[in-house]
């Protein structure tokens, strides 16, 4: 593939509001012998990009300073030691950064084929949320078919993915969301129960169910939800934190932890070793991609904007008005 000398991209000029995202031109990124260079079709926008823009989530050592944790596109070049992919392959991949650009370098082991029946643009919505849900709900919390999952932030990119993956796995899904419209969107995606947390008490609704609680909780809110989550868990329940949008401090009565034999965990995906990401990529390609190919899971896409609208994408994300994923399309720059 003929490569241009430079590419268009969006960089964070300084920590701040959405207007610090500025379009610029840079040389194509370097890639090493275990990496590939991707001609990006689309990049997913994720809440961690907002935190990076605000200066609260610096890129790990060796990562691009450009935002963007996931892309889809076509392989434009491969490193000397890469056997699994060739130039021209259509893929999507999890990145440590650099997705808001026409070209991105990616470790070969986090690249995955585009699931059959999904277009290359929409595939950019998959890596970050599918990896995060798989790692926290399926790997670490061991959600089993027949069990119940509570997802806070049901209409987030993560939430819309978690609902569909848990349903495909044969689980009951309960969600919380901030409006009746958002609750309806979660029910449309397959959730069994959707609770508008602004005017309903999710703890009493969940504890009053015949099952008297849920088996696993995926929480991105924290704060006052931390104690409430412990009340919602059934014996041997598992609670996984992936963010603390409502604060990371709380005064907790830990007695339920002991009496119900609960497990609490948390993780951040970006800093995990490449070997962990490689293992997740294998698992999701084997298990989640067939769900997509059978129509059991479709990434829920709120809107697709041109890369030049990255600031607008962040404004929308911070307003929390979106339902599902926001994508940046490189083909319409
Ligand atoms: N640990 C990891 O590995 C990892 C990986 C990826 C993402 N994350 C985290 O997971 C969360 C979801 O990511 P995403 O990209 O799916 O985000 P997103 O689409 O922007 O969704 C976040 C949602 O959280 C809900 N929310 C509840 N309480 C909130 C509060 N106090 N402030 C703001 N929003 C609140 C909002 O919906 P309502 O209107 O319903 O409240 C909002 O739509 C983010 O916090 C992100 O940083 C963690």
PDB file of N, CA and C and ligand atoms in Angstrom, residues 45-48 51 57 128-129 132 136 153-159 176-179 182 197-198 220-221 225 241-246 267-270 317 320-322 324-325, ligand 1:
ATOM      1  N   UNK A  45     -15.058   6.795  20.365  1.00  0.00           N
ATOM      2  CA  UNK A  45     -14.841   7.803  21.410  1.00  0.00           C
ATOM      3  C   UNK A  45     -15.269   7.162  22.727  1.00  0.00           C
ATOM      4  N   UNK A  46     -14.413   7.260  23.722  1.00  0.00           N
ATOM      5  CA  UNK A  46     -14.713   6.645  25.015  1.00  0.00           C
ATOM      6  C   UNK A  46     -14.518   7.657  26.133  1.00  0.00           C
ATOM      7  N   UNK A  47     -15.218   7.449  27.241  1.00  0.00           N
ATOM      8  CA  UNK A  47     -15.105   8.384  28.369  1.00  0.00           C
ATOM      9  C   UNK A  47     -13.652   8.531  28.846  1.00  0.00           C
ATOM     10  N   UNK A  48     -12.832   7.465  28.798  1.00  0.00           N
ATOM     11  CA  UNK A  48     -11.428   7.674  29.170  1.00  0.00           C
ATOM     12  C   UNK A  48     -10.721   8.707  28.288  1.00  0.00           C
ATOM     13  N   UNK A  51     -11.265  11.926  29.987  1.00  0.00           N
ATOM     14  CA  UNK A  51     -10.375  12.074  31.152  1.00  0.00           C
ATOM     15  C   UNK A  51      -8.957  12.423  30.703  1.00  0.00           C
ATOM     16  N   UNK A  57      -5.818  11.360  32.890  1.00  0.00           N
ATOM     17  CA  UNK A  57      -5.580   9.958  32.514  1.00  0.00           C
ATOM     18  C   UNK A  57      -4.449   9.927  31.494  1.00  0.00           C
ATOM     19  N   UNK A 128     -12.885  -1.479  22.802  1.00  0.00           N
ATOM     20  CA  UNK A 128     -12.745  -0.977  24.176  1.00  0.00           C
ATOM     21  C   UNK A 128     -13.857  -1.518  25.084  1.00  0.00           C
ATOM     22  N   UNK A 129     -15.089  -1.476  24.615  1.00  0.00           N
ATOM     23  CA  UNK A 129     -16.173  -1.909  25.507  1.00  0.00           C
ATOM     24  C   UNK A 129     -16.218  -3.432  25.627  1.00  0.00           C
ATOM     25  N   UNK A 132     -13.426  -4.551  27.921  1.00  0.00           N
ATOM     26  CA  UNK A 132     -13.664  -4.155  29.319  1.00  0.00           C
ATOM     27  C   UNK A 132     -14.742  -5.026  29.952  1.00  0.00           C
ATOM     28  N   UNK A 136     -13.943  -7.757  32.987  1.00  0.00           N
ATOM     29  CA  UNK A 136     -14.498  -7.514  34.321  1.00  0.00           C
ATOM     30  C   UNK A 136     -15.683  -8.400  34.666  1.00  0.00           C
ATOM     31  N   UNK A 153     -25.318   2.713  34.573  1.00  0.00           N
ATOM     32  CA  UNK A 153     -24.966   3.406  33.316  1.00  0.00           C
ATOM     33  C   UNK A 153     -25.325   2.534  32.125  1.00  0.00           C
ATOM     34  N   UNK A 154     -26.563   2.032  32.117  1.00  0.00           N
ATOM     35  CA  UNK A 154     -26.976   1.062  31.097  1.00  0.00           C
ATOM     36  C   UNK A 154     -26.863   1.546  29.663  1.00  0.00           C
ATOM     37  N   UNK A 155     -26.966   2.860  29.437  1.00  0.00           N
ATOM     38  CA  UNK A 155     -26.889   3.357  28.050  1.00  0.00           C
ATOM     39  C   UNK A 155     -25.493   3.850  27.674  1.00  0.00           C
ATOM     40  N   UNK A 156     -24.531   3.722  28.559  1.00  0.00           N
ATOM     41  CA  UNK A 156     -23.157   4.065  28.192  1.00  0.00           C
ATOM     42  C   UNK A 156     -22.673   3.096  27.114  1.00  0.00           C
ATOM     43  N   UNK A 157     -21.557   3.444  26.479  1.00  0.00           N
ATOM     44  CA  UNK A 157     -20.969   2.496  25.541  1.00  0.00           C
ATOM     45  C   UNK A 157     -20.743   1.154  26.217  1.00  0.00           C
ATOM     46  N   UNK A 158     -20.195   1.209  27.423  1.00  0.00           N
ATOM     47  CA  UNK A 158     -19.950  -0.021  28.188  1.00  0.00           C
ATOM     48  C   UNK A 158     -21.276  -0.713  28.505  1.00  0.00           C
ATOM     49  N   UNK A 159     -22.263   0.046  28.953  1.00  0.00           N
ATOM     50  CA  UNK A 159     -23.536  -0.541  29.382  1.00  0.00           C
ATOM     51  C   UNK A 159     -24.265  -1.242  28.245  1.00  0.00           C
ATOM     52  N   UNK A 176     -29.469   0.355  35.546  1.00  0.00           N
ATOM     53  CA  UNK A 176     -29.935   1.673  35.974  1.00  0.00           C
ATOM     54  C   UNK A 176     -29.542   2.670  34.895  1.00  0.00           C
ATOM     55  N   UNK A 177     -30.373   3.694  34.715  1.00  0.00           N
ATOM     56  CA  UNK A 177     -30.078   4.746  33.742  1.00  0.00           C
ATOM     57  C   UNK A 177     -30.809   6.012  34.179  1.00  0.00           C
ATOM     58  N   UNK A 178     -30.407   7.156  33.584  1.00  0.00           N
ATOM     59  CA  UNK A 178     -30.831   8.446  34.103  1.00  0.00           C
ATOM     60  C   UNK A 178     -32.086   9.060  33.515  1.00  0.00           C
ATOM     61  N   UNK A 179     -32.814   8.342  32.654  1.00  0.00           N
ATOM     62  CA  UNK A 179     -34.084   8.878  32.142  1.00  0.00           C
ATOM     63  C   UNK A 179     -34.955   7.720  31.667  1.00  0.00           C
ATOM     64  N   UNK A 182     -33.776   6.569  28.304  1.00  0.00           N
ATOM     65  CA  UNK A 182     -32.604   5.696  28.395  1.00  0.00           C
ATOM     66  C   UNK A 182     -33.011   4.300  28.870  1.00  0.00           C
ATOM     67  N   UNK A 197     -32.859   5.725  37.883  1.00  0.00           N
ATOM     68  CA  UNK A 197     -32.360   5.981  39.243  1.00  0.00           C
ATOM     69  C   UNK A 197     -32.728   7.374  39.744  1.00  0.00           C
ATOM     70  N   UNK A 198     -33.192   8.238  38.833  1.00  0.00           N
ATOM     71  CA  UNK A 198     -33.535   9.605  39.280  1.00  0.00           C
ATOM     72  C   UNK A 198     -34.857   9.630  40.051  1.00  0.00           C
ATOM     73  N   UNK A 220     -19.702   1.771  37.279  1.00  0.00           N
ATOM     74  CA  UNK A 220     -18.827   2.865  36.851  1.00  0.00           C
ATOM     75  C   UNK A 220     -19.121   4.125  37.659  1.00  0.00           C
ATOM     76  N   UNK A 221     -19.989   4.026  38.660  1.00  0.00           N
ATOM     77  CA  UNK A 221     -20.440   5.217  39.385  1.00  0.00           C
ATOM     78  C   UNK A 221     -19.722   5.366  40.726  1.00  0.00           C
ATOM     79  N   UNK A 225     -23.092   4.693  45.514  1.00  0.00           N
ATOM     80  CA  UNK A 225     -23.494   3.376  45.003  1.00  0.00           C
ATOM     81  C   UNK A 225     -22.681   2.247  45.647  1.00  0.00           C
ATOM     82  N   UNK A 241     -15.631  -2.815  39.771  1.00  0.00           N
ATOM     83  CA  UNK A 241     -15.586  -1.376  39.503  1.00  0.00           C
ATOM     84  C   UNK A 241     -14.725  -1.106  38.280  1.00  0.00           C
ATOM     85  N   UNK A 242     -15.256  -0.279  37.364  1.00  0.00           N
ATOM     86  CA  UNK A 242     -14.434   0.144  36.226  1.00  0.00           C
ATOM     87  C   UNK A 242     -14.276   1.669  36.190  1.00  0.00           C
ATOM     88  N   UNK A 243     -14.947   2.381  37.051  1.00  0.00           N
ATOM     89  CA  UNK A 243     -14.778   3.839  37.137  1.00  0.00           C
ATOM     90  C   UNK A 243     -15.511   4.334  38.378  1.00  0.00           C
ATOM     91  N   UNK A 244     -15.229   5.589  38.734  1.00  0.00           N
ATOM     92  CA  UNK A 244     -15.861   6.206  39.896  1.00  0.00           C
ATOM     93  C   UNK A 244     -16.390   7.583  39.496  1.00  0.00           C
ATOM     94  N   UNK A 245     -17.333   7.586  38.540  1.00  0.00           N
ATOM     95  CA  UNK A 245     -17.881   8.860  38.060  1.00  0.00           C
ATOM     96  C   UNK A 245     -18.536   9.649  39.201  1.00  0.00           C
ATOM     97  N   UNK A 246     -19.032   8.937  40.210  1.00  0.00           N
ATOM     98  CA  UNK A 246     -19.691   9.599  41.347  1.00  0.00           C
ATOM     99  C   UNK A 246     -18.779   9.728  42.558  1.00  0.00           C
ATOM    100  N   UNK A 267     -10.407  -2.789  37.901  1.00  0.00           N
ATOM    101  CA  UNK A 267      -9.247  -2.838  37.005  1.00  0.00           C
ATOM    102  C   UNK A 267      -9.349  -1.699  35.997  1.00  0.00           C
ATOM    103  N   UNK A 268      -8.221  -1.338  35.424  1.00  0.00           N
ATOM    104  CA  UNK A 268      -8.228  -0.435  34.263  1.00  0.00           C
ATOM    105  C   UNK A 268      -7.564  -1.182  33.110  1.00  0.00           C
ATOM    106  N   UNK A 269      -8.202  -1.160  31.980  1.00  0.00           N
ATOM    107  CA  UNK A 269      -7.754  -1.962  30.839  1.00  0.00           C
ATOM    108  C   UNK A 269      -6.447  -1.458  30.226  1.00  0.00           C
ATOM    109  N   UNK A 270      -6.336  -0.130  30.112  1.00  0.00           N
ATOM    110  CA  UNK A 270      -5.246   0.446  29.313  1.00  0.00           C
ATOM    111  C   UNK A 270      -3.859   0.030  29.818  1.00  0.00           C
ATOM    112  N   UNK A 317     -20.559  13.576  24.628  1.00  0.00           N
ATOM    113  CA  UNK A 317     -20.279  12.558  25.650  1.00  0.00           C
ATOM    114  C   UNK A 317     -20.397  13.147  27.050  1.00  0.00           C
ATOM    115  N   UNK A 320     -23.782  13.536  28.462  1.00  0.00           N
ATOM    116  CA  UNK A 320     -24.430  12.248  28.737  1.00  0.00           C
ATOM    117  C   UNK A 320     -25.772  12.118  28.011  1.00  0.00           C
ATOM    118  N   UNK A 321     -25.948  12.844  26.916  1.00  0.00           N
ATOM    119  CA  UNK A 321     -27.208  12.736  26.175  1.00  0.00           C
ATOM    120  C   UNK A 321     -27.193  11.556  25.200  1.00  0.00           C
ATOM    121  N   UNK A 322     -26.021  10.974  24.970  1.00  0.00           N
ATOM    122  CA  UNK A 322     -25.910   9.895  23.983  1.00  0.00           C
ATOM    123  C   UNK A 322     -26.423   8.570  24.552  1.00  0.00           C
ATOM    124  N   UNK A 324     -25.346   4.751  23.746  1.00  0.00           N
ATOM    125  CA  UNK A 324     -24.443   3.866  23.005  1.00  0.00           C
ATOM    126  C   UNK A 324     -23.169   4.585  22.619  1.00  0.00           C
ATOM    127  N   UNK A 325     -22.590   4.159  21.505  1.00  0.00           N
ATOM    128  CA  UNK A 325     -21.250   4.599  21.142  1.00  0.00           C
ATOM    129  C   UNK A 325     -21.269   5.811  20.199  1.00  0.00           C
TER     130      UNK A 325
HETATM  131  N1  LIG B   1     -11.654   0.450  33.924  1.00  0.00           N
HETATM  132  C1  LIG B   1     -11.631   0.250  32.628  1.00  0.00           C
HETATM  133  O1  LIG B   1     -10.904  -0.592  32.114  1.00  0.00           O
HETATM  134  C2  LIG B   1     -12.533   1.078  31.756  1.00  0.00           C
HETATM  135  C3  LIG B   1     -12.538   0.903  30.362  1.00  0.00           C
HETATM  136  C4  LIG B   1     -13.433   1.662  29.593  1.00  0.00           C
HETATM  137  C5  LIG B   1     -14.283   2.577  30.230  1.00  0.00           C
HETATM  138  N2  LIG B   1     -14.205   2.730  31.579  1.00  0.00           N
HETATM  139  C6  LIG B   1     -15.101   3.671  32.266  1.00  0.00           C
HETATM  140  O2  LIG B   1     -16.415   3.193  32.116  1.00  0.00           O
HETATM  141  C7  LIG B   1     -17.307   4.298  32.113  1.00  0.00           C
HETATM  142  C8  LIG B   1     -18.186   4.205  30.900  1.00  0.00           C
HETATM  143  O3  LIG B   1     -17.410   4.486  29.755  1.00  0.00           O
HETATM  144  P1  LIG B   1     -18.157   4.838  28.399  1.00  0.00           P
HETATM  145  O4  LIG B   1     -17.115   5.229  27.424  1.00  0.00           O
HETATM  146  O5  LIG B   1     -19.099   3.740  28.093  1.00  0.00           O
HETATM  147  O6  LIG B   1     -18.936   6.153  28.891  1.00  0.00           O
HETATM  148  P2  LIG B   1     -20.222   6.898  28.418  1.00  0.00           P
HETATM  149  O7  LIG B   1     -20.788   6.263  27.176  1.00  0.00           O
HETATM  150  O8  LIG B   1     -19.903   8.327  28.376  1.00  0.00           O
HETATM  151  O9  LIG B   1     -21.279   6.651  29.589  1.00  0.00           O
HETATM  152  C9  LIG B   1     -21.162   7.103  30.899  1.00  0.00           C
HETATM  153  C10 LIG B   1     -22.570   7.111  31.494  1.00  0.00           C
HETATM  154  O10 LIG B   1     -22.458   7.063  32.896  1.00  0.00           O
HETATM  155  C11 LIG B   1     -23.677   7.539  33.421  1.00  0.00           C
HETATM  156  N3  LIG B   1     -23.380   8.205  34.700  1.00  0.00           N
HETATM  157  C12 LIG B   1     -23.802   7.780  35.892  1.00  0.00           C
HETATM  158  N4  LIG B   1     -23.352   8.574  36.854  1.00  0.00           N
HETATM  159  C13 LIG B   1     -22.623   9.527  36.274  1.00  0.00           C
HETATM  160  C14 LIG B   1     -21.899  10.636  36.762  1.00  0.00           C
HETATM  161  N5  LIG B   1     -21.831  10.912  38.060  1.00  0.00           N
HETATM  162  N6  LIG B   1     -21.245  11.402  35.862  1.00  0.00           N
HETATM  163  C15 LIG B   1     -21.289  11.122  34.534  1.00  0.00           C
HETATM  164  N7  LIG B   1     -21.981  10.076  34.019  1.00  0.00           N
HETATM  165  C16 LIG B   1     -22.635   9.290  34.899  1.00  0.00           C
HETATM  166  C17 LIG B   1     -24.293   8.468  32.374  1.00  0.00           C
HETATM  167  O11 LIG B   1     -25.579   7.978  32.055  1.00  0.00           O
HETATM  168  P3  LIG B   1     -26.901   8.362  32.928  1.00  0.00           P
HETATM  169  O12 LIG B   1     -27.573   9.480  32.221  1.00  0.00           O
HETATM  170  O13 LIG B   1     -27.686   7.107  32.880  1.00  0.00           O
HETATM  171  O14 LIG B   1     -26.444   8.717  34.297  1.00  0.00           O
HETATM  172  C18 LIG B   1     -23.363   8.347  31.185  1.00  0.00           C
HETATM  173  O15 LIG B   1     -24.062   8.215  29.979  1.00  0.00           O
HETATM  174  C19 LIG B   1     -16.455   5.564  32.123  1.00  0.00           C
HETATM  175  O16 LIG B   1     -16.409   6.076  33.424  1.00  0.00           O
HETATM  176  C20 LIG B   1     -15.102   5.073  31.685  1.00  0.00           C
HETATM  177  O17 LIG B   1     -14.042   5.875  32.181  1.00  0.00           O
HETATM  178  C21 LIG B   1     -13.372   2.002  32.341  1.00  0.00           C
END
